PDB file of C-alpha atoms in Angstrom:
ATOM      1  CA  UNK A 840      33.949   4.877 -45.828  1.00 52.00           C
ATOM      2  CA  UNK A 841      36.561   5.427 -48.563  1.00 49.00           C
ATOM      3  CA  UNK A 842      33.785   5.954 -51.129  1.00 47.00           C
ATOM      4  CA  UNK A 843      32.028   8.459 -48.862  1.00 37.00           C
ATOM      5  CA  UNK A 844      35.261  10.414 -48.305  1.00 41.00           C
ATOM      6  CA  UNK A 845      35.970  10.406 -52.043  1.00 38.00           C
ATOM      7  CA  UNK A 846      32.428  11.620 -52.775  1.00 36.00           C
ATOM      8  CA  UNK A 847      32.706  14.417 -50.208  1.00 37.00           C
ATOM      9  CA  UNK A 848      36.110  15.429 -51.590  1.00 42.00           C
ATOM     10  CA  UNK A 849      34.723  15.419 -55.133  1.00 34.00           C
ATOM     11  CA  UNK A 850      31.721  17.545 -54.136  1.00 33.00           C
ATOM     12  CA  UNK A 851      34.028  19.955 -52.332  1.00 34.00           C
ATOM     13  CA  UNK A 852      36.294  20.293 -55.387  1.00 31.00           C
ATOM     14  CA  UNK A 853      33.320  20.747 -57.717  1.00 31.00           C
ATOM     15  CA  UNK A 854      32.008  23.475 -55.406  1.00 36.00           C
ATOM     16  CA  UNK A 855      35.358  25.260 -55.486  1.00 32.00           C
ATOM     17  CA  UNK A 856      35.519  24.985 -59.271  1.00 35.00           C
ATOM     18  CA  UNK A 857      32.007  26.436 -59.613  1.00 34.00           C
ATOM     19  CA  UNK A 858      32.879  29.285 -57.265  1.00 35.00           C
ATOM     20  CA  UNK A 859      36.115  30.003 -59.139  1.00 34.00           C
ATOM     21  CA  UNK A 860      34.408  29.896 -62.538  1.00 32.00           C
ATOM     22  CA  UNK A 861      31.852  32.466 -61.406  1.00 30.00           C
ATOM     23  CA  UNK A 862      34.656  34.758 -60.190  1.00 31.00           C
ATOM     24  CA  UNK A 863      36.469  34.544 -63.507  1.00 33.00           C
ATOM     25  CA  UNK A 864      33.251  34.930 -65.481  1.00 33.00           C
ATOM     26  CA  UNK A 865      32.671  38.354 -63.905  1.00 35.00           C
ATOM     27  CA  UNK A 866      29.886  37.127 -61.645  1.00 34.00           C
ATOM     28  CA  UNK A 867      31.908  37.488 -58.483  1.00 41.00           C
ATOM     29  CA  UNK A 868      30.307  38.747 -55.310  1.00 50.00           C
ATOM     30  CA  UNK A 869      32.453  41.842 -55.592  1.00 81.00           C
ATOM     31  CA  UNK A 870      35.982  40.676 -54.758  1.00 89.00           C
ATOM     32  CA  UNK A 871      37.273  42.852 -57.585  1.00 94.00           C
ATOM     33  CA  UNK A 872      36.115  46.435 -57.997  1.00 95.00           C
ATOM     34  CA  UNK A 873      35.510  47.117 -61.697  1.00 95.00           C
ATOM     35  CA  UNK A 874      34.887  50.548 -63.193  1.00 94.00           C
ATOM     36  CA  UNK A 875      34.423  51.224 -66.892  1.00 95.00           C
ATOM     37  CA  UNK A 876      35.108  54.584 -68.479  1.00 94.00           C
ATOM     38  CA  UNK A 877      34.060  55.421 -72.025  1.00 96.00           C
ATOM     39  CA  UNK A 878      37.454  56.912 -72.776  1.00 95.00           C
ATOM     40  CA  UNK A 879      40.713  55.439 -74.046  1.00 96.00           C
ATOM     41  CA  UNK A 880      43.329  54.424 -71.505  1.00 96.00           C
ATOM     42  CA  UNK A 881      45.569  57.301 -72.615  1.00 95.00           C
ATOM     43  CA  UNK A 882      42.943  59.754 -71.293  1.00 95.00           C
ATOM     44  CA  UNK A 883      42.222  57.848 -68.087  1.00 94.00           C
ATOM     45  CA  UNK A 884      45.639  56.771 -66.848  1.00 96.00           C
ATOM     46  CA  UNK A 885      47.142  60.130 -65.833  1.00 96.00           C
ATOM     47  CA  UNK A 886      43.927  61.283 -64.171  1.00 96.00           C
ATOM     48  CA  UNK A 887      43.689  58.157 -62.008  1.00 97.00           C
ATOM     49  CA  UNK A 888      47.426  58.377 -61.220  1.00 97.00           C
ATOM     50  CA  UNK A 889      47.098  61.995 -60.110  1.00 97.00           C
ATOM     51  CA  UNK A 890      43.982  61.291 -58.066  1.00 97.00           C
ATOM     52  CA  UNK A 891      45.670  58.394 -56.239  1.00 97.00           C
ATOM     53  CA  UNK A 892      48.614  60.604 -55.357  1.00 97.00           C
ATOM     54  CA  UNK A 893      46.312  63.399 -54.170  1.00 97.00           C
ATOM     55  CA  UNK A 894      44.749  60.805 -51.847  1.00 97.00           C
ATOM     56  CA  UNK A 895      48.278  60.010 -50.527  1.00 97.00           C
ATOM     57  CA  UNK A 896      48.611  56.689 -52.378  1.00 97.00           C
ATOM     58  CA  UNK A 897      51.948  57.168 -54.082  1.00 97.00           C
ATOM     59  CA  UNK A 898      52.632  55.277 -57.298  1.00 97.00           C
ATOM     60  CA  UNK A 899      55.965  53.474 -56.999  1.00 96.00           C
ATOM     61  CA  UNK A 900      55.943  51.318 -60.129  1.00 96.00           C
ATOM     62  CA  UNK A 901      54.101  51.442 -63.464  1.00 97.00           C
ATOM     63  CA  UNK A 902      54.309  48.182 -65.409  1.00 96.00           C
ATOM     64  CA  UNK A 903      53.164  48.438 -69.002  1.00 97.00           C
ATOM     65  CA  UNK A 904      51.822  44.912 -69.228  1.00 97.00           C
ATOM     66  CA  UNK A 905      50.550  45.305 -72.787  1.00 97.00           C
ATOM     67  CA  UNK A 906      54.021  46.205 -74.082  1.00 96.00           C
ATOM     68  CA  UNK A 907      55.568  43.298 -72.161  1.00 96.00           C
ATOM     69  CA  UNK A 908      53.029  40.822 -73.566  1.00 96.00           C
ATOM     70  CA  UNK A 909      53.471  42.149 -77.116  1.00 96.00           C
ATOM     71  CA  UNK A 910      57.080  40.941 -77.021  1.00 97.00           C
ATOM     72  CA  UNK A 911      55.714  37.394 -77.103  1.00 96.00           C
ATOM     73  CA  UNK A 912      53.143  37.885 -79.861  1.00 96.00           C
ATOM     74  CA  UNK A 913      55.063  35.876 -82.462  1.00 96.00           C
ATOM     75  CA  UNK A 914      55.958  33.114 -80.030  1.00 96.00           C
ATOM     76  CA  UNK A 915      52.372  32.746 -78.750  1.00 96.00           C
ATOM     77  CA  UNK A 916      50.726  33.095 -82.159  1.00 96.00           C
ATOM     78  CA  UNK A 917      46.972  32.507 -81.916  1.00 96.00           C
ATOM     79  CA  UNK A 918      47.156  32.494 -78.106  1.00 95.00           C
ATOM     80  CA  UNK A 919      48.284  36.128 -78.047  1.00 96.00           C
ATOM     81  CA  UNK A 920      45.721  38.768 -77.023  1.00 96.00           C
ATOM     82  CA  UNK A 921      42.591  36.854 -77.992  1.00 96.00           C
ATOM     83  CA  UNK A 922      40.358  39.603 -76.542  1.00 95.00           C
ATOM     84  CA  UNK A 923      42.053  42.241 -78.725  1.00 95.00           C
ATOM     85  CA  UNK A 924      42.908  44.492 -75.797  1.00 97.00           C
ATOM     86  CA  UNK A 925      44.610  47.606 -77.099  1.00 97.00           C
ATOM     87  CA  UNK A 926      46.451  48.413 -73.849  1.00 97.00           C
ATOM     88  CA  UNK A 927      47.089  46.906 -70.409  1.00 98.00           C
ATOM     89  CA  UNK A 928      48.795  48.926 -67.690  1.00 98.00           C
ATOM     90  CA  UNK A 929      49.124  48.718 -63.952  1.00 97.00           C
ATOM     91  CA  UNK A 930      49.926  51.038 -61.071  1.00 97.00           C
ATOM     92  CA  UNK A 931      51.637  49.770 -57.949  1.00 97.00           C
ATOM     93  CA  UNK A 932      51.136  52.217 -55.103  1.00 97.00           C
ATOM     94  CA  UNK A 933      51.514  52.572 -51.363  1.00 95.00           C
ATOM     95  CA  UNK A 934      50.723  54.748 -48.406  1.00 96.00           C
ATOM     96  CA  UNK A 935      53.466  54.164 -45.820  1.00 96.00           C
ATOM     97  CA  UNK A 936      51.285  55.297 -42.914  1.00 96.00           C
ATOM     98  CA  UNK A 937      48.618  52.739 -43.825  1.00 96.00           C
ATOM     99  CA  UNK A 938      51.251  50.039 -44.379  1.00 96.00           C
ATOM    100  CA  UNK A 939      52.541  50.666 -40.860  1.00 97.00           C
ATOM    101  CA  UNK A 940      49.001  50.514 -39.423  1.00 96.00           C
ATOM    102  CA  UNK A 941      48.308  47.228 -41.239  1.00 96.00           C
ATOM    103  CA  UNK A 942      51.588  45.765 -39.966  1.00 96.00           C
ATOM    104  CA  UNK A 943      50.653  46.747 -36.410  1.00 97.00           C
ATOM    105  CA  UNK A 944      47.208  45.127 -36.660  1.00 96.00           C
ATOM    106  CA  UNK A 945      48.014  41.981 -38.647  1.00 95.00           C
ATOM    107  CA  UNK A 946      51.433  41.451 -40.249  1.00 95.00           C
ATOM    108  CA  UNK A 947      49.975  38.668 -42.418  1.00 93.00           C
ATOM    109  CA  UNK A 948      47.918  41.280 -44.249  1.00 92.00           C
ATOM    110  CA  UNK A 949      51.104  42.933 -45.504  1.00 92.00           C
ATOM    111  CA  UNK A 950      50.611  40.619 -48.473  1.00 89.00           C
ATOM    112  CA  UNK A 951      48.350  43.398 -49.746  1.00 87.00           C
ATOM    113  CA  UNK A 952      51.201  45.916 -49.635  1.00 89.00           C
ATOM    114  CA  UNK A 953      51.907  47.485 -51.972  1.00 94.00           C
ATOM    115  CA  UNK A 954      48.494  47.937 -53.505  1.00 96.00           C
ATOM    116  CA  UNK A 955      47.896  47.795 -57.235  1.00 96.00           C
ATOM    117  CA  UNK A 956      45.284  48.361 -59.851  1.00 96.00           C
ATOM    118  CA  UNK A 957      45.129  47.260 -63.451  1.00 97.00           C
ATOM    119  CA  UNK A 958      43.717  49.202 -66.370  1.00 97.00           C
ATOM    120  CA  UNK A 959      42.976  47.788 -69.787  1.00 98.00           C
ATOM    121  CA  UNK A 960      41.467  49.211 -72.952  1.00 97.00           C
ATOM    122  CA  UNK A 961      39.057  47.496 -75.283  1.00 97.00           C
ATOM    123  CA  UNK A 962      37.072  49.156 -78.068  1.00 96.00           C
ATOM    124  CA  UNK A 963      38.118  52.621 -76.876  1.00 96.00           C
ATOM    125  CA  UNK A 964      36.833  52.004 -73.341  1.00 96.00           C
ATOM    126  CA  UNK A 965      38.989  51.651 -70.253  1.00 97.00           C
ATOM    127  CA  UNK A 966      38.301  49.190 -67.460  1.00 97.00           C
ATOM    128  CA  UNK A 967      39.939  49.753 -64.055  1.00 97.00           C
ATOM    129  CA  UNK A 968      40.257  46.733 -61.745  1.00 97.00           C
ATOM    130  CA  UNK A 969      41.147  46.836 -58.060  1.00 96.00           C
ATOM    131  CA  UNK A 970      41.153  43.887 -55.650  1.00 94.00           C
ATOM    132  CA  UNK A 971      38.871  44.520 -52.686  1.00 93.00           C
ATOM    133  CA  UNK A 972      41.190  43.718 -49.803  1.00 88.00           C
ATOM    134  CA  UNK A 973      38.597  44.223 -47.098  1.00 86.00           C
ATOM    135  CA  UNK A 974      36.500  41.422 -48.541  1.00 84.00           C
ATOM    136  CA  UNK A 975      39.485  39.105 -48.672  1.00 83.00           C
ATOM    137  CA  UNK A 976      40.493  39.767 -45.053  1.00 87.00           C
ATOM    138  CA  UNK A 977      37.299  38.652 -43.351  1.00 88.00           C
ATOM    139  CA  UNK A 978      38.889  37.241 -40.177  1.00 89.00           C
ATOM    140  CA  UNK A 979      41.749  39.697 -39.843  1.00 94.00           C
ATOM    141  CA  UNK A 980      42.140  42.289 -37.094  1.00 96.00           C
ATOM    142  CA  UNK A 981      43.099  44.645 -39.947  1.00 95.00           C
ATOM    143  CA  UNK A 982      39.793  44.142 -41.801  1.00 94.00           C
ATOM    144  CA  UNK A 983      38.254  47.477 -40.786  1.00 95.00           C
ATOM    145  CA  UNK A 984      41.394  49.366 -41.830  1.00 95.00           C
ATOM    146  CA  UNK A 985      41.610  47.459 -45.117  1.00 94.00           C
ATOM    147  CA  UNK A 986      37.963  48.337 -45.871  1.00 94.00           C
ATOM    148  CA  UNK A 987      38.807  52.013 -45.217  1.00 95.00           C
ATOM    149  CA  UNK A 988      41.852  51.841 -47.516  1.00 96.00           C
ATOM    150  CA  UNK A 989      39.783  50.096 -50.163  1.00 95.00           C
ATOM    151  CA  UNK A 990      37.084  52.771 -50.069  1.00 95.00           C
ATOM    152  CA  UNK A 991      39.663  55.568 -50.302  1.00 97.00           C
ATOM    153  CA  UNK A 992      41.301  53.959 -53.343  1.00 97.00           C
ATOM    154  CA  UNK A 993      37.926  53.455 -55.042  1.00 96.00           C
ATOM    155  CA  UNK A 994      37.004  57.070 -54.279  1.00 96.00           C
ATOM    156  CA  UNK A 995      40.306  58.198 -55.809  1.00 97.00           C
ATOM    157  CA  UNK A 996      39.619  56.165 -58.963  1.00 96.00           C
ATOM    158  CA  UNK A 997      36.149  57.703 -59.265  1.00 95.00           C
ATOM    159  CA  UNK A 998      37.379  61.211 -58.478  1.00 94.00           C
ATOM    160  CA  UNK A 999      40.053  60.878 -61.150  1.00 91.00           C
ATOM    161  CA  UNK A1000      37.342  60.409 -63.737  1.00 83.00           C
ATOM    162  CA  UNK A1001      35.026  63.286 -62.813  1.00 82.00           C
TER     163      UNK A1001
END
């Protein structure tokens, strides 16, 4: 019985590792929205920011992750920026009305508040990443609302680049 339990546990862990490796390899079933723009981050950032705010998602914090990481370049040596990303920035944003609605439906989903997206530049192209909250909240009473929020944020990202 111990051997059977160990085998089942091992198979379970291997399955999780395979699933996780496919997510990190970019083969995810869509848990992260990814949009590439053939423009440098400096041309994309302000447009996406403005479009989010026009959609009533107000940016409350703007970490410049690339600048923060660069402070460790000497310390990390060869481990620093192995993909040669030229910029990494993030936007933390919120819509208070939606946050209130989420809290009314399922307070546990407030872990998604505030929302954020990450932008990075490589070879003059900008990639925008946004976690798809509706997909991660499958059994939540707030799922439908989170899917709506998700679609509005994605629409704002796309609109910002038209």
